[in-house]
Amino acid sequence: MKPSVYPPTPTPAPTPPPTRTDLLDEGFAACPYATYQALREDHPVHYDEITGLWLVSRYADVRRVLLEPETFRNDNTLDAITQLRLPALRRLAKADFDLPPALFNNSEASHAGLRALAMRLLSAARVRSALPDIERIVSEELDALDEELARTGRADIAQTVARSVPIRVVLHVLGIRNTLDVETLYEWTAASIELFWGRPDPDRQRDLADTVAAFFGWLTEIVQRTDVPEGSLLMALRRHRLPDGSPLGTDQAASVLYTVLVAGHATTGFFTCSAFLRALQGEGTWQWLAEDVERVPAWLEEVLRYDAPLTAWRRVVARPVTLGGVDLPAGAELLLLLTSTGLDTEVFPEPERLCPERPNLRGHLAFGIGVHRCPGAELARAEGAAVLRQAVRRFPDLRWAGPPRPPYLASLAFRAPRHVPVARTGGRQA
């Protein structure tokens, strides 16, 4: 008989969504499951008055949108969800901040070539070749975690391993020689997420814009370097040619680098936070994983399905279309609720249970599908597996040391616990 490693996750009973569903509310971020269920059951394509977006919540509808890029374009994915005020816009303009169509916001002919470039650099083969270095980086960061646990009795996965490993790994895999500390790069990517996918007030916008401007300035310098290593993303960008034969401009190369670094940090870091939280809060789950680390990949797929780090992504309708029984005009902007699709009972029976033996384990849409599927999916999986495997081996007595429901990042596109406090059973108490 198997141990109770994937108990039901308690969620409130579903209630009809309010007319104005506040997707940026911290309460919703902490526990969105009942709202998602109500949307899927009664409002599968629902207009959200606060954001002006149509919420698409069923698996089949979201999958259709992702597989029809000519009808549902991705031109709006990097637009700020909260209107930026003039002080913030001035600061971005002063830094020549611009994100022309590159990877995630590109429905033009140039997308195919840029995607192929990214896929080569982040391919499964390249990830396999990087595994020894990924394992080394993870080991070094877990050494630091071990020291903190020994010194203080507690540590926060969200502020340590989940923050440092993704940044170090993505820079290494992309061949970028980092001249800055991890903390600065983390602050830059976090500021980008808050500015474009959060709800900062005007004063906060101004401060975030300064941070994002500094980030973009560094990226511009990076893509203009002459000492570029062979096989790196920078060399690939330098040699890349657009469909008309022209080279990439500095702004477009910086845009590629910007989106890859932000996504590379956010998805993997947030994924790691959720994986630790679910494993430590599940009755017997951490010990079950420690008994056989080969269970880790399947467990991680279930975490991706249930707690997708990229919770939602945007599209814009190119021509009138009917989706989920709703007639949508050209120009209608959609928000694809990726986390909701992983809870769709039409695809995943008993979706509230984390069941690593599901026959359709990789059927979730956490990384998307089709021509805009996340090019870093295999890298994220490899990092997550490396971190969790090493952690359960080194710390089989690790335990959850926080409240049952920690605060969550409230963002239109990303979701993760802000803190993942841990301690060792019988260890020093802080």
Short mmCIF file of C-alpha atoms in Angstrom, two decimals:
data_model
loop_
_atom_site.label_atom_id
_atom_site.label_comp_id
_atom_site.label_asym_id
_atom_site.label_seq_id
_atom_site.Cartn_x
_atom_site.Cartn_y
_atom_site.Cartn_z
CA MET A 1 0.00 0.00 0.00
CA LYS A 2 1.42 3.39 -1.01
CA PRO A 3 1.95 6.09 1.61
CA SER A 4 -0.31 9.11 1.54
CA VAL A 5 1.97 11.17 -0.69
CA TYR A 6 -0.61 12.98 -2.74
CA PRO A 7 -3.53 13.90 -0.48
CA PRO A 8 -6.32 16.15 -1.70
CA THR A 9 -5.44 19.81 -1.44
CA PRO A 10 -8.15 21.55 0.59
CA THR A 11 -9.93 24.27 -1.35
CA PRO A 12 -13.12 26.18 -0.62
CA ALA A 13 -16.34 25.09 -2.25
CA PRO A 14 -16.75 26.78 -5.65
CA THR A 15 -18.90 29.84 -5.89
CA PRO A 16 -19.94 31.79 -8.95
CA PRO A 17 -17.24 34.32 -9.90
CA PRO A 18 -18.11 37.93 -9.15
CA THR A 19 -18.84 40.28 -12.00
CA ARG A 20 -15.47 41.86 -11.32
CA THR A 21 -12.92 39.11 -10.72
CA ASP A 22 -9.84 40.74 -9.20
CA LEU A 23 -7.03 38.66 -10.64
CA LEU A 24 -4.41 40.80 -8.91
CA ASP A 25 -5.80 40.39 -5.42
CA GLU A 26 -3.47 38.60 -3.01
CA GLY A 27 -6.34 36.49 -1.68
CA PHE A 28 -7.09 35.23 -5.17
CA ALA A 29 -3.40 34.50 -5.76
CA ALA A 30 -3.20 32.48 -2.55
CA CYS A 31 -6.13 30.24 -3.49
CA PRO A 32 -7.59 30.68 -6.99
CA TYR A 33 -8.93 27.15 -7.42
CA ALA A 34 -12.61 27.69 -6.59
CA THR A 35 -12.80 30.69 -8.92
CA TYR A 36 -11.19 28.69 -11.70
CA GLN A 37 -13.69 25.88 -11.20
CA ALA A 38 -16.65 28.25 -11.31
CA LEU A 39 -15.31 29.86 -14.47
CA ARG A 40 -14.81 26.52 -16.21
CA GLU A 41 -18.24 25.25 -15.26
CA ASP A 42 -20.39 28.30 -15.95
CA HIS A 43 -18.30 31.08 -17.54
CA PRO A 44 -15.63 29.43 -19.74
CA VAL A 45 -15.07 32.62 -21.75
CA HIS A 46 -15.75 35.45 -19.31
CA TYR A 47 -15.17 39.19 -19.69
CA ASP A 48 -13.20 40.65 -16.79
CA GLU A 49 -14.16 44.27 -16.24
CA ILE A 50 -11.04 45.17 -14.25
CA THR A 51 -8.43 44.15 -16.81
CA GLY A 52 -10.58 44.38 -19.94
CA LEU A 53 -9.55 40.82 -20.84
CA TRP A 54 -11.62 37.79 -21.79
CA LEU A 55 -10.76 34.96 -19.37
CA VAL A 56 -10.47 31.58 -21.09
CA SER A 57 -10.49 28.78 -18.53
CA ARG A 58 -11.22 25.40 -20.16
CA TYR A 59 -8.45 23.14 -21.40
CA ALA A 60 -9.92 22.57 -24.86
CA ASP A 61 -10.45 26.28 -25.52
CA VAL A 62 -7.00 27.30 -24.32
CA ARG A 63 -5.38 24.53 -26.34
CA ARG A 64 -7.25 25.68 -29.43
CA VAL A 65 -6.08 29.26 -28.98
CA LEU A 66 -2.46 28.17 -28.58
CA LEU A 67 -2.62 25.99 -31.69
CA GLU A 68 -4.16 28.69 -33.92
CA PRO A 69 -1.55 31.48 -33.86
CA GLU A 70 -2.88 33.17 -37.00
CA THR A 71 -6.30 33.68 -35.41
CA PHE A 72 -5.05 34.33 -31.89
CA ARG A 73 -1.91 36.46 -32.06
CA ASN A 74 0.56 37.05 -29.24
CA ASP A 75 1.31 40.71 -29.99
CA ASN A 76 0.01 41.86 -26.58
CA THR A 77 1.83 39.45 -24.27
CA LEU A 78 4.42 41.96 -23.03
CA ASP A 79 2.09 44.97 -22.73
CA ALA A 80 1.83 46.42 -19.23
CA ILE A 81 -1.42 45.30 -17.63
CA THR A 82 -1.55 48.46 -15.50
CA GLN A 83 -1.40 51.73 -17.41
CA LEU A 84 2.02 53.28 -16.94
CA ARG A 85 2.00 56.93 -15.91
CA LEU A 86 4.13 59.65 -17.47
CA PRO A 87 7.00 59.65 -14.89
CA ALA A 88 7.57 55.91 -15.44
CA LEU A 89 7.30 56.24 -19.22
CA ARG A 90 9.84 59.07 -19.22
CA ARG A 91 12.34 56.96 -17.31
CA LEU A 92 11.94 54.06 -19.72
CA ALA A 93 12.21 56.37 -22.73
CA LYS A 94 15.38 57.96 -21.36
CA ALA A 95 16.94 54.49 -21.27
CA ASP A 96 15.71 53.77 -24.83
CA PHE A 97 13.76 50.86 -23.39
CA ASP A 98 11.96 49.03 -26.18
CA LEU A 99 10.74 45.46 -26.65
CA PRO A 100 10.16 45.02 -30.39
CA PRO A 101 8.73 41.69 -31.58
CA ALA A 102 11.16 38.94 -30.62
CA LEU A 103 10.03 35.68 -29.00
CA PHE A 104 6.99 35.95 -26.75
CA ASN A 105 5.39 38.96 -28.45
CA ASN A 106 6.04 38.11 -32.08
CA SER A 107 3.47 36.97 -34.65
CA GLU A 108 5.55 38.18 -37.59
CA ALA A 109 7.70 36.26 -40.06
CA SER A 110 10.80 36.86 -37.91
CA HIS A 111 9.46 34.67 -35.11
CA ALA A 112 10.28 31.31 -36.70
CA GLY A 113 13.98 32.06 -37.05
CA LEU A 114 14.32 33.53 -33.58
CA ARG A 115 12.45 30.62 -32.05
CA ALA A 116 14.66 28.12 -33.88
CA LEU A 117 17.68 29.96 -32.48
CA ALA A 118 16.33 29.72 -28.93
CA MET A 119 15.32 26.08 -29.35
CA ARG A 120 18.84 25.13 -30.47
CA LEU A 121 20.39 26.84 -27.47
CA LEU A 122 17.88 25.35 -25.03
CA SER A 123 17.42 21.96 -26.68
CA ALA A 124 17.21 18.71 -24.72
CA ALA A 125 20.67 17.74 -26.01
CA ARG A 126 22.21 21.02 -24.85
CA VAL A 127 20.49 20.69 -21.47
CA ARG A 128 21.88 17.15 -21.09
CA SER A 129 25.38 18.39 -21.83
CA ALA A 130 24.94 21.09 -19.19
CA LEU A 131 23.68 18.70 -16.49
CA PRO A 132 27.07 18.32 -14.71
CA ASP A 133 27.31 22.10 -14.36
CA ILE A 134 23.67 22.36 -13.28
CA GLU A 135 24.29 19.73 -10.62
CA ARG A 136 27.40 21.59 -9.47
CA ILE A 137 25.55 24.90 -9.18
CA VAL A 138 22.72 23.24 -7.26
CA SER A 139 25.20 21.55 -4.92
CA GLU A 140 26.92 24.86 -4.18
CA GLU A 141 23.62 26.58 -3.40
CA LEU A 142 22.50 23.70 -1.17
CA ASP A 143 25.83 23.98 0.68
CA ALA A 144 24.88 27.57 1.45
CA LEU A 145 21.40 26.44 2.52
CA ASP A 146 22.94 23.83 4.80
CA GLU A 147 25.13 26.48 6.42
CA GLU A 148 22.16 28.77 7.02
CA LEU A 149 20.11 25.97 8.54
CA ALA A 150 23.01 25.07 10.84
CA ARG A 151 23.55 28.72 11.83
CA THR A 152 19.99 29.92 12.35
CA GLY A 153 17.81 26.79 12.37
CA ARG A 154 15.64 28.12 9.54
CA ALA A 155 15.91 29.12 5.89
CA ASP A 156 13.66 30.38 3.12
CA ILE A 157 13.82 28.42 -0.13
CA ALA A 158 12.24 31.34 -2.00
CA GLN A 159 15.03 33.69 -0.91
CA THR A 160 17.90 31.24 -1.41
CA VAL A 161 17.95 28.22 -3.72
CA ALA A 162 14.91 29.19 -5.80
CA ARG A 163 16.38 32.65 -6.33
CA SER A 164 20.01 31.87 -7.10
CA VAL A 165 19.97 28.58 -9.01
CA PRO A 166 17.77 29.68 -11.97
CA ILE A 167 19.78 32.86 -12.56
CA ARG A 168 23.14 31.12 -12.37
CA VAL A 169 21.99 28.25 -14.59
CA VAL A 170 20.39 30.33 -17.34
CA LEU A 171 23.45 32.59 -17.57
CA HIS A 172 25.69 29.53 -17.81
CA VAL A 173 23.59 27.71 -20.40
CA LEU A 174 23.28 30.82 -22.55
CA GLY A 175 27.01 31.48 -22.35
CA ILE A 176 26.68 34.91 -20.73
CA ARG A 177 29.66 35.91 -18.63
CA ASN A 178 28.02 37.58 -15.69
CA THR A 179 29.71 40.61 -14.18
CA LEU A 180 26.95 41.28 -11.65
CA ASP A 181 25.84 39.56 -8.47
CA VAL A 182 22.81 37.29 -8.46
CA GLU A 183 20.87 39.60 -6.14
CA THR A 184 21.04 42.51 -8.60
CA LEU A 185 19.85 40.35 -11.47
CA TYR A 186 17.05 39.01 -9.31
CA GLU A 187 15.92 42.53 -8.41
CA TRP A 188 15.94 43.49 -12.09
CA THR A 189 13.80 40.56 -13.19
CA ALA A 190 11.44 40.92 -10.21
CA ALA A 191 10.98 44.61 -11.04
CA SER A 192 10.11 43.72 -14.62
CA ILE A 193 7.45 41.25 -13.48
CA GLU A 194 5.89 43.75 -11.09
CA LEU A 195 5.95 46.66 -13.55
CA PHE A 196 4.42 44.84 -16.50
CA TRP A 197 2.29 42.12 -14.88
CA GLY A 198 1.45 43.64 -11.51
CA ARG A 199 -0.51 46.60 -10.18
CA PRO A 200 2.04 49.13 -8.90
CA ASP A 201 0.85 52.59 -7.92
CA PRO A 202 2.36 55.62 -9.74
CA ASP A 203 5.15 56.15 -7.18
CA ARG A 204 6.06 52.48 -7.29
CA GLN A 205 5.95 52.55 -11.11
CA ARG A 206 8.57 55.28 -11.12
CA ASP A 207 10.94 53.29 -8.91
CA LEU A 208 10.38 50.09 -10.89
CA ALA A 209 10.98 51.93 -14.15
CA ASP A 210 14.38 53.07 -12.89
CA THR A 211 15.27 49.48 -12.05
CA VAL A 212 14.03 48.12 -15.38
CA ALA A 213 15.90 50.88 -17.22
CA ALA A 214 19.13 49.83 -15.49
CA PHE A 215 18.44 46.22 -16.47
CA PHE A 216 17.85 47.13 -20.10
CA GLY A 217 20.97 49.30 -20.16
CA TRP A 218 23.04 46.34 -18.99
CA LEU A 219 21.46 44.09 -21.63
CA THR A 220 22.22 46.63 -24.35
CA GLU A 221 25.87 46.65 -23.29
CA ILE A 222 25.91 42.85 -23.22
CA VAL A 223 24.63 42.42 -26.80
CA GLN A 224 27.17 44.94 -28.07
CA ARG A 225 30.19 43.16 -26.59
CA THR A 226 32.93 41.99 -28.92
CA ASP A 227 34.32 39.27 -26.61
CA VAL A 228 31.46 36.87 -27.26
CA PRO A 229 32.07 33.13 -26.67
CA GLU A 230 31.30 30.62 -29.39
CA GLY A 231 28.09 28.70 -28.87
CA SER A 232 26.56 31.42 -26.72
CA LEU A 233 23.22 33.13 -27.17
CA LEU A 234 25.07 36.38 -27.82
CA MET A 235 27.01 34.85 -30.71
CA ALA A 236 23.84 33.30 -32.12
CA LEU A 237 22.07 36.68 -31.96
CA ARG A 238 25.02 38.37 -33.66
CA ARG A 239 25.00 35.89 -36.54
CA HIS A 240 21.24 35.69 -36.90
CA ARG A 241 19.60 37.13 -39.98
CA LEU A 242 16.01 38.25 -40.33
CA PRO A 243 13.84 37.05 -43.24
CA ASP A 244 15.00 39.99 -45.39
CA GLY A 245 18.65 39.13 -44.74
CA SER A 246 19.35 42.00 -42.36
CA PRO A 247 21.00 41.47 -38.96
CA LEU A 248 19.17 41.93 -35.69
CA GLY A 249 19.16 45.46 -34.34
CA THR A 250 20.50 46.10 -30.86
CA ASP A 251 17.00 46.65 -29.49
CA GLN A 252 15.68 43.37 -30.90
CA ALA A 253 18.69 41.40 -29.63
CA ALA A 254 18.26 43.01 -26.20
CA SER A 255 14.54 42.15 -26.32
CA VAL A 256 15.35 38.46 -26.91
CA LEU A 257 17.82 38.48 -24.04
CA TYR A 258 15.40 40.35 -21.77
CA THR A 259 12.53 37.92 -22.24
CA VAL A 260 14.72 34.81 -21.96
CA LEU A 261 16.33 36.00 -18.72
CA VAL A 262 13.07 37.12 -17.10
CA ALA A 263 11.26 33.93 -18.10
CA GLY A 264 14.27 31.76 -17.25
CA HIS A 265 14.39 33.12 -13.72
CA ALA A 266 10.68 33.44 -13.03
CA THR A 267 9.30 30.15 -14.30
CA THR A 268 12.01 27.97 -12.79
CA GLY A 269 12.32 29.88 -9.52
CA PHE A 270 8.56 29.94 -8.94
CA PHE A 271 8.27 26.30 -10.02
CA THR A 272 10.93 25.38 -7.42
CA CYS A 273 9.06 27.24 -4.67
CA SER A 274 5.81 25.42 -5.43
CA ALA A 275 7.55 22.04 -5.66
CA PHE A 276 9.08 22.45 -2.18
CA LEU A 277 5.85 23.76 -0.68
CA ARG A 278 3.69 20.93 -2.02
CA ALA A 279 6.22 18.23 -1.11
CA LEU A 280 6.73 19.53 2.42
CA GLN A 281 3.06 20.19 3.14
CA GLY A 282 1.85 16.86 1.70
CA GLU A 283 1.58 14.17 4.35
CA GLY A 284 4.60 11.88 3.92
CA THR A 285 5.48 13.27 0.49
CA TRP A 286 8.98 14.53 1.29
CA GLN A 287 9.93 11.20 2.83
CA TRP A 288 8.38 9.32 -0.09
CA LEU A 289 10.55 11.28 -2.51
CA ALA A 290 13.63 10.74 -0.35
CA GLU A 291 13.08 6.96 -0.43
CA ASP A 292 13.39 6.96 -4.24
CA VAL A 293 14.58 10.11 -6.00
CA GLU A 294 13.48 8.65 -9.35
CA ARG A 295 9.97 9.65 -8.29
CA VAL A 296 10.95 13.31 -8.50
CA PRO A 297 10.31 13.98 -12.24
CA ALA A 298 6.75 12.63 -12.10
CA TRP A 299 6.05 14.59 -8.94
CA LEU A 300 7.29 17.78 -10.60
CA GLU A 301 4.97 17.27 -13.57
CA GLU A 302 2.02 17.18 -11.19
CA VAL A 303 3.20 20.36 -9.52
CA LEU A 304 3.43 22.00 -12.95
CA ARG A 305 -0.13 20.91 -13.71
CA TYR A 306 -1.57 22.05 -10.39
CA ASP A 307 0.55 25.13 -9.68
CA ALA A 308 1.81 26.34 -13.04
CA PRO A 309 4.42 29.08 -12.44
CA LEU A 310 3.17 30.89 -15.53
CA THR A 311 -0.48 31.04 -14.53
CA ALA A 312 -1.82 32.92 -17.54
CA TRP A 313 -0.77 34.35 -20.88
CA ARG A 314 -2.34 36.82 -23.26
CA ARG A 315 -3.51 36.69 -26.85
CA VAL A 316 -5.41 39.06 -29.13
CA VAL A 317 -8.08 37.98 -31.63
CA ALA A 318 -7.05 38.72 -35.23
CA ARG A 319 -10.49 38.20 -36.79
CA PRO A 320 -14.02 37.58 -35.52
CA VAL A 321 -14.26 34.12 -33.98
CA THR A 322 -16.47 32.01 -31.72
CA LEU A 323 -14.68 30.55 -28.71
CA GLY A 324 -16.35 28.54 -25.99
CA GLY A 325 -19.75 29.53 -27.37
CA VAL A 326 -18.93 33.25 -27.17
CA ASP A 327 -18.62 35.48 -30.24
CA LEU A 328 -15.48 37.56 -30.02
CA PRO A 329 -14.68 40.53 -32.29
CA ALA A 330 -11.31 41.22 -33.87
CA GLY A 331 -9.13 43.01 -31.33
CA ALA A 332 -10.60 41.24 -28.30
CA GLU A 333 -7.82 40.54 -25.81
CA LEU A 334 -7.73 37.16 -24.11
CA LEU A 335 -6.17 35.89 -20.92
CA LEU A 336 -5.51 32.15 -21.13
CA LEU A 337 -5.78 30.72 -17.61
CA LEU A 338 -3.11 28.03 -17.85
CA THR A 339 -3.42 26.92 -14.23
CA SER A 340 -7.16 26.47 -14.68
CA THR A 341 -6.59 24.11 -17.60
CA GLY A 342 -4.60 21.79 -15.34
CA LEU A 343 -7.66 21.45 -13.10
CA ASP A 344 -10.11 20.65 -15.89
CA THR A 345 -11.93 17.41 -14.99
CA GLU A 346 -12.52 16.69 -18.69
CA VAL A 347 -8.78 16.04 -19.00
CA PHE A 348 -7.52 15.33 -15.47
CA PRO A 349 -9.77 13.20 -13.22
CA GLU A 350 -9.62 14.23 -9.56
CA PRO A 351 -7.53 17.29 -10.42
CA GLU A 352 -7.33 18.40 -6.78
CA ARG A 353 -5.09 15.39 -6.06
CA LEU A 354 -1.39 15.40 -6.88
CA CYS A 355 -1.11 11.99 -8.52
CA PRO A 356 2.32 11.33 -10.12
CA GLU A 357 1.01 8.14 -11.73
CA ARG A 358 -1.41 9.90 -14.09
CA PRO A 359 -1.32 8.37 -17.59
CA ASN A 360 -1.33 11.84 -19.17
CA LEU A 361 1.30 13.27 -16.84
CA ARG A 362 2.75 15.63 -19.45
CA GLY A 363 -0.60 16.59 -20.90
CA HIS A 364 -0.72 19.87 -18.99
CA LEU A 365 -0.27 23.25 -20.67
CA ALA A 366 2.07 24.82 -18.12
CA PHE A 367 4.67 25.40 -20.84
CA GLY A 368 2.13 26.07 -23.57
CA ILE A 369 1.87 24.14 -26.82
CA GLY A 370 2.46 24.83 -30.49
CA VAL A 371 4.79 27.35 -32.14
CA HIS A 372 4.96 29.52 -29.02
CA ARG A 373 5.62 26.72 -26.51
CA CYS A 374 8.21 27.76 -23.93
CA PRO A 375 11.66 27.05 -25.44
CA GLY A 376 13.13 26.66 -21.94
CA ALA A 377 10.77 23.88 -20.83
CA GLU A 378 13.41 21.14 -20.71
CA LEU A 379 15.86 23.40 -18.89
CA ALA A 380 13.22 24.20 -16.26
CA ARG A 381 12.48 20.51 -15.80
CA ALA A 382 16.18 19.66 -15.49
CA GLU A 383 16.77 22.39 -12.91
CA GLY A 384 13.71 21.46 -10.87
CA ALA A 385 14.72 17.80 -10.84
CA ALA A 386 18.32 18.58 -9.90
CA VAL A 387 17.28 20.81 -7.00
CA LEU A 388 14.64 18.49 -5.57
CA ARG A 389 16.68 15.30 -6.00
CA GLN A 390 19.68 16.74 -4.22
CA ALA A 391 17.54 18.37 -1.54
CA VAL A 392 15.65 15.23 -0.54
CA ARG A 393 18.94 13.29 -0.44
CA ARG A 394 20.77 15.85 1.68
CA PHE A 395 17.88 16.92 3.89
CA PRO A 396 15.53 13.95 4.39
CA ASP A 397 14.48 15.54 7.69
CA LEU A 398 13.49 18.88 6.16
CA ARG A 399 10.11 20.17 7.27
CA TRP A 400 7.73 23.02 6.53
CA ALA A 401 8.24 25.85 9.04
CA GLY A 402 5.63 28.39 7.99
CA PRO A 403 1.88 28.99 8.00
CA PRO A 404 -0.38 26.59 6.07
CA ARG A 405 -1.00 29.29 3.46
CA PRO A 406 1.95 31.60 2.94
CA PRO A 407 1.49 34.89 1.05
CA TYR A 408 1.58 34.59 -2.72
CA LEU A 409 2.87 36.82 -5.46
CA ALA A 410 -0.13 38.61 -6.98
CA SER A 411 0.64 38.96 -10.67
CA LEU A 412 -1.41 38.62 -13.82
CA ALA A 413 1.00 36.11 -15.34
CA PHE A 414 3.05 34.53 -12.54
CA ARG A 415 2.19 32.83 -9.26
CA ALA A 416 4.30 31.42 -6.46
CA PRO A 417 4.59 31.57 -2.67
CA ARG A 418 6.63 34.60 -1.64
CA HIS A 419 8.22 32.61 1.17
CA VAL A 420 8.97 28.91 1.60
CA PRO A 421 10.25 28.69 5.20
CA VAL A 422 11.92 25.41 6.14
CA ALA A 423 13.70 23.86 9.12
CA ARG A 424 15.16 20.47 9.99
CA THR A 425 13.31 18.13 12.32
CA GLY A 426 15.03 18.24 15.66
CA GLY A 427 17.37 20.97 14.44
CA ARG A 428 18.15 24.28 16.07
CA GLN A 429 15.14 26.52 16.50
CA ALA A 430 15.45 30.14 15.42
#
